[in-house]
Coordinates of C-alpha atoms and ligand atoms in Angstrom, one line a residue:
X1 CA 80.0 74.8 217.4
X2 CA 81.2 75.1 220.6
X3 CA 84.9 77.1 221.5
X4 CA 86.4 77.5 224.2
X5 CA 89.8 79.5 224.5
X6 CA 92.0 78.7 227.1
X7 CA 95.7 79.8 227.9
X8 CA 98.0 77.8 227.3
X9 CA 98.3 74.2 225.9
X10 CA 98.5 73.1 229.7
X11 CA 95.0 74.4 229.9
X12 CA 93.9 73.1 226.6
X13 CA 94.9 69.1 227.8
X14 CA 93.2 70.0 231.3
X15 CA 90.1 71.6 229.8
X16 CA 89.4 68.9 227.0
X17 CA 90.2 65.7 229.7
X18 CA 87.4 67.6 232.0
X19 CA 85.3 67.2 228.8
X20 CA 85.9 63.5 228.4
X21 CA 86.2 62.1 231.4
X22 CA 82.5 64.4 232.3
X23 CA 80.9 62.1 229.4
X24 CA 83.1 58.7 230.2
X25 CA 81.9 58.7 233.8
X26 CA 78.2 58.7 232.3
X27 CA 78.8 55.4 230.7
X28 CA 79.9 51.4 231.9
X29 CA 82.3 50.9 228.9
X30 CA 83.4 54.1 226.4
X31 CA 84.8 54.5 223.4
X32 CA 87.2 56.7 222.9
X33 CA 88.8 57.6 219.0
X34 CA 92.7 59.1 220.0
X35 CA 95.0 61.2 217.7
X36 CA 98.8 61.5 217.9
X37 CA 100.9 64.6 217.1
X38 CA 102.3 67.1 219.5
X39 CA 98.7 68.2 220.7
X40 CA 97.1 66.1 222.4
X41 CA 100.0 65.6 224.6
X42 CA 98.7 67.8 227.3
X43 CA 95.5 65.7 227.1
X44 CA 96.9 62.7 227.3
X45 CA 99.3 63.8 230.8
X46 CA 96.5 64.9 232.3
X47 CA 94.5 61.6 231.7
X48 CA 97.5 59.8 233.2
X49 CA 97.9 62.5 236.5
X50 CA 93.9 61.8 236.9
X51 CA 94.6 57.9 236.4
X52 CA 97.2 57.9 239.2
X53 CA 96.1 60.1 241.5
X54 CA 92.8 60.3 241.3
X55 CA 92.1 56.6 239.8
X56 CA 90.7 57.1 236.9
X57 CA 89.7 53.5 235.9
X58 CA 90.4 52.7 231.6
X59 CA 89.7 49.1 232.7
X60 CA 86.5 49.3 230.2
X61 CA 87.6 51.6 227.5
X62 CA 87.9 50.7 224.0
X63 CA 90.1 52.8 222.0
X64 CA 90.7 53.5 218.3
X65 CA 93.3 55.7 216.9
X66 CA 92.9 57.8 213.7
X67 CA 95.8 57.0 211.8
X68 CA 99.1 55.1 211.0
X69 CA 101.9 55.2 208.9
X70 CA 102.1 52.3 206.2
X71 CA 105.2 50.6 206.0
X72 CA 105.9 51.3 209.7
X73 CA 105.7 49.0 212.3
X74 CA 104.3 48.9 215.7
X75 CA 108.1 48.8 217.4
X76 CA 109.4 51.8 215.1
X77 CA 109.9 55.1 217.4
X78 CA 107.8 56.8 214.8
X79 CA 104.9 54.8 214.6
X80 CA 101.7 55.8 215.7
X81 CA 101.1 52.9 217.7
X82 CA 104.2 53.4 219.5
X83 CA 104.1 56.6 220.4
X84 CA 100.1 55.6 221.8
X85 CA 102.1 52.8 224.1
X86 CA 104.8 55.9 225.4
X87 CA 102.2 58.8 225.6
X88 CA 99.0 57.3 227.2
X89 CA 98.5 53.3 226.8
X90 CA 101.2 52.2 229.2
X91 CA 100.8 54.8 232.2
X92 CA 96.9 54.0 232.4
X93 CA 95.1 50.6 233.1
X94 CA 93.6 50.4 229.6
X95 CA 93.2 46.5 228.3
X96 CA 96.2 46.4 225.5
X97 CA 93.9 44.3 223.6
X98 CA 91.0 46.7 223.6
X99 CA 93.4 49.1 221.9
X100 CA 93.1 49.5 218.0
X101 CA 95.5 51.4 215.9
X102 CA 95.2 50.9 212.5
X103 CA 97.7 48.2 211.1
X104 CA 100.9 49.9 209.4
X105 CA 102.2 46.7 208.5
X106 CA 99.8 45.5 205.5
X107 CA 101.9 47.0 202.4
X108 CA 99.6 44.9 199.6
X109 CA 96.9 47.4 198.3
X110 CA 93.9 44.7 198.5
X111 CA 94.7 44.0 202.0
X112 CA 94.5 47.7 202.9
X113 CA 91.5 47.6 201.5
X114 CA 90.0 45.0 203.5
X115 CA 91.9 46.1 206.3
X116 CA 89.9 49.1 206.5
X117 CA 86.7 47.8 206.0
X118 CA 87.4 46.0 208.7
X119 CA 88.2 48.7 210.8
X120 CA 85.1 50.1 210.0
X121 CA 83.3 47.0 211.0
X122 CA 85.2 46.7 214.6
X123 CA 84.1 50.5 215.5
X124 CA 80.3 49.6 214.4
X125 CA 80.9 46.1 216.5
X126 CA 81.6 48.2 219.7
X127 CA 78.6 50.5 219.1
X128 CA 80.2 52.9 217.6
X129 CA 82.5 56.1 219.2
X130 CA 81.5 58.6 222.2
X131 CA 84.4 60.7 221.8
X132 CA 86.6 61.3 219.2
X133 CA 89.7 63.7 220.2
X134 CA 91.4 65.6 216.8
X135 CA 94.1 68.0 216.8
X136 CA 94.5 70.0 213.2
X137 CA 97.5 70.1 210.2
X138 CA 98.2 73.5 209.9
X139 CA 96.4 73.0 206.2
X140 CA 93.1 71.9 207.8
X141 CA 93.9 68.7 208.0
X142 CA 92.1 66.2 210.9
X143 CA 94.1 62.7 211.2
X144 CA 95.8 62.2 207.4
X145 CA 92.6 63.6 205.9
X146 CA 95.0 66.3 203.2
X147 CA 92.5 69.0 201.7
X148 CA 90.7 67.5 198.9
X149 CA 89.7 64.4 201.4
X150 CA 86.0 63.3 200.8
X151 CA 83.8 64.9 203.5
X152 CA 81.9 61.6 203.3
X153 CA 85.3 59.2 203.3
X154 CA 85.5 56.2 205.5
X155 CA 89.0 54.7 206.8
X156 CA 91.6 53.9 203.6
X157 CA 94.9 54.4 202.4
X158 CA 96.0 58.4 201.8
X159 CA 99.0 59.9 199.9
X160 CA 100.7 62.1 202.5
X161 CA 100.7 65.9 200.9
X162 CA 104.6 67.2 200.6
X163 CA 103.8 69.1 203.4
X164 CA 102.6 67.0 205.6
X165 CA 105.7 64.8 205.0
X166 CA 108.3 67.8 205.3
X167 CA 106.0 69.0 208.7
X168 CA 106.8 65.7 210.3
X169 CA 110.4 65.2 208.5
X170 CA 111.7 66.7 211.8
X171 CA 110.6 63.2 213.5
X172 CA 112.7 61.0 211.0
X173 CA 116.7 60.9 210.1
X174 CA 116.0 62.4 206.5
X175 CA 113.1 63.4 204.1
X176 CA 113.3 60.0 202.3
X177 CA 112.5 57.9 205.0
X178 CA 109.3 59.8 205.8
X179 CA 106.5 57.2 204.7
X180 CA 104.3 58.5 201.7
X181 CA 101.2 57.0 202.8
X182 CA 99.4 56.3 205.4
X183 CA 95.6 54.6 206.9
X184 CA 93.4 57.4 208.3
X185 CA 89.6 57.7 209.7
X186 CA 87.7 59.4 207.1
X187 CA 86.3 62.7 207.5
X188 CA 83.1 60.6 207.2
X189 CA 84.4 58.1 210.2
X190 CA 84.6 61.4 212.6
X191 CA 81.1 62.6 211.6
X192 CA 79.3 59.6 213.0
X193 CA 81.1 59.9 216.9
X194 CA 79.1 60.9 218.9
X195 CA 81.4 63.8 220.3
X196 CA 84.3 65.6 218.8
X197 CA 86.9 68.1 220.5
X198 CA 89.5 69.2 218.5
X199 CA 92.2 70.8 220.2
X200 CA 94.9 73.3 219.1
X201 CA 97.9 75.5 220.3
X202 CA 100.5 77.6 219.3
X203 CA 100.0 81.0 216.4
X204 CA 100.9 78.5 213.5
X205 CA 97.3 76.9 214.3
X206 CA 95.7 80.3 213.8
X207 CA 94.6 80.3 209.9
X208 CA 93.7 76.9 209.9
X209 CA 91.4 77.3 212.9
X210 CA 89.6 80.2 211.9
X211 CA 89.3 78.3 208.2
X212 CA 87.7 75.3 210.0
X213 CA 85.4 77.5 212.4
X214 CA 84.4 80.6 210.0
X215 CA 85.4 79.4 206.3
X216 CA 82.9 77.6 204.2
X217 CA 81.9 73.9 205.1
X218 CA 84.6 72.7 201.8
X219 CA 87.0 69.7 201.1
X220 CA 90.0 72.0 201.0
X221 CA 90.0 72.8 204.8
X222 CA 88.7 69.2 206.2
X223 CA 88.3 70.3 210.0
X224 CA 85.2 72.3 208.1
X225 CA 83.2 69.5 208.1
X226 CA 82.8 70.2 212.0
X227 CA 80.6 72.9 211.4
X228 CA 78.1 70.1 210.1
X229 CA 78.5 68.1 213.6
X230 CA 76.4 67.6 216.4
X231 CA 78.4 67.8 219.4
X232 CA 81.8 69.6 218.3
X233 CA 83.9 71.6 220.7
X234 CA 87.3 73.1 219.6
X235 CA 89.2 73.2 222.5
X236 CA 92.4 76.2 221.5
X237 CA 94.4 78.2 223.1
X238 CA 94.7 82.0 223.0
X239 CA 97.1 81.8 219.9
X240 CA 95.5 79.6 217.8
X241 CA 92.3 81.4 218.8
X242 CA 94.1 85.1 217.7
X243 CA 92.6 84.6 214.2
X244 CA 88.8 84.2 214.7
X245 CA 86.6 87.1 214.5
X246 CA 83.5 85.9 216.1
X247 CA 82.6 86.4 220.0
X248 CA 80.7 83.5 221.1
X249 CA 84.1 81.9 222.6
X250 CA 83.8 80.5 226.2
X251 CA 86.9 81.5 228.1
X252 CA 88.6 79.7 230.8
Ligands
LIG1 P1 100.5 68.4 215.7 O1 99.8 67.8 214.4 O2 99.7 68.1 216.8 O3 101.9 67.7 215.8 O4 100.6 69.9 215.4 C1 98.4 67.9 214.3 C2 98.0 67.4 212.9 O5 98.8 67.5 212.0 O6 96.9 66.8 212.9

């Protein structure tokens, strides 16, 4: 696996859009698999800054995001897909219609189902993802993959953990309004793309990072399964990086 510690989370967004956009310029349409969450934040305002002023063209990209909240939909302030349409979508000249979040809306459990099949089935339809961008639950967690989450599973329906809820509680009025499931990639879903760079700031990152990077490949800590990946790169910043004993980081 590849790391490379940078600064600050600034850095972190700068350094992991250099990474993309490197591998996006190499190809006539991309497919990119986007994450939500306070992370990739930096990412996504640098994509924009290199949109408008250097013209960065997302007039071919195809984009799938990891997760959604059932029971939310796409015009609540907390959905996933709206927070996509503030962060990135609507500040760049990517097609609305090539975007794909996964559908919050479907509350019956056989249509979930199929729904994510079907998900499945779009990102095979495209040829599959070139880059998939992750940030990490302080648990190990990548999209709403909890510990436990088959290292094999495809997109489906998860039970949020209690902590997961209560981490993201801070986003909605009260605890009870915090959904209890939600649709998420599988752990299996991120092993196929053909890139990965999983980015995380900040000390509270720390355990879970070095867990992922220098833990055992295990269920309990899903980020682990990146050890198993091709073309990984965790993209961190000096906190989250404070943790990890090995020396083979990049820096800068
Ligand atoms: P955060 O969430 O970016 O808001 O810290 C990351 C995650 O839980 O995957």
């Amino acid at each position: 696996m590849r790391v490379i510690v940078v600064k600050d989370a600034a850095e972190m967004g700068k350094r992991a859009a250099k990474l993309i956009v490197d591998d996006m310029k190499k190809h006539a349409t991309y497919v990119l698999g986007l994450a939500t969450g306070s992370t990739p934040i930096p990412l996504y305002k640098e994509l924009i800054r290199m949109h408008k002023q250097e013209g960065l063209d997302f007039s071919t990209v195809i984009s799938f995001n990891l997760d959604e909240y059932v029971g939310l939909s796409p015009d609540h302030d907390q959905s996933y897909r709206y927070f996509m349409n503030e962060n990135l979508f609507k500040h760049i000249n990517i097609n609305p219609k090539l975007t794909h979040v996964p559908d919050g809306t479907i509350t019956d459990l056989d249509q979930i189902a199929a729904y994510c099949e079907r998900y499945e089935e779009m990102i095979d339809d495209v040829g599959g993802m070139d880059y998939q961008v992750l940030g990490i639950g302080g648990n190990g967690h990548i999209g709403f993959n909890e510990p436990g989450s088959s290292l094999g599973s495809l997109t489906r329906i998860k039970t949020l953990t209690v902590q997961t809820r209560k981490d993201n509680a801070r986003f909605f009025k009260s605890m009870d309004e915090v959904p209890r499931y939600a649709i998420t990639m599988g752990i299996g879903t991120t092993m196929k793309v053909r890139k990965v760079v999983l980015l995380a700031n900040g000390e509270s990152k720390a355990d879970a990072v070095k867990a992922a990077m220098e833990g055992p490949v295990t269920s309990m800590c899903p980020a682990s399964a990146l050890q198993l990946h091709r073309f990984a790169t965790f993209v961190i910043d000096e906190a989250a990086a404070s943790k990890l004993t090995l020396e083979t980081c990049e820096h800068g």
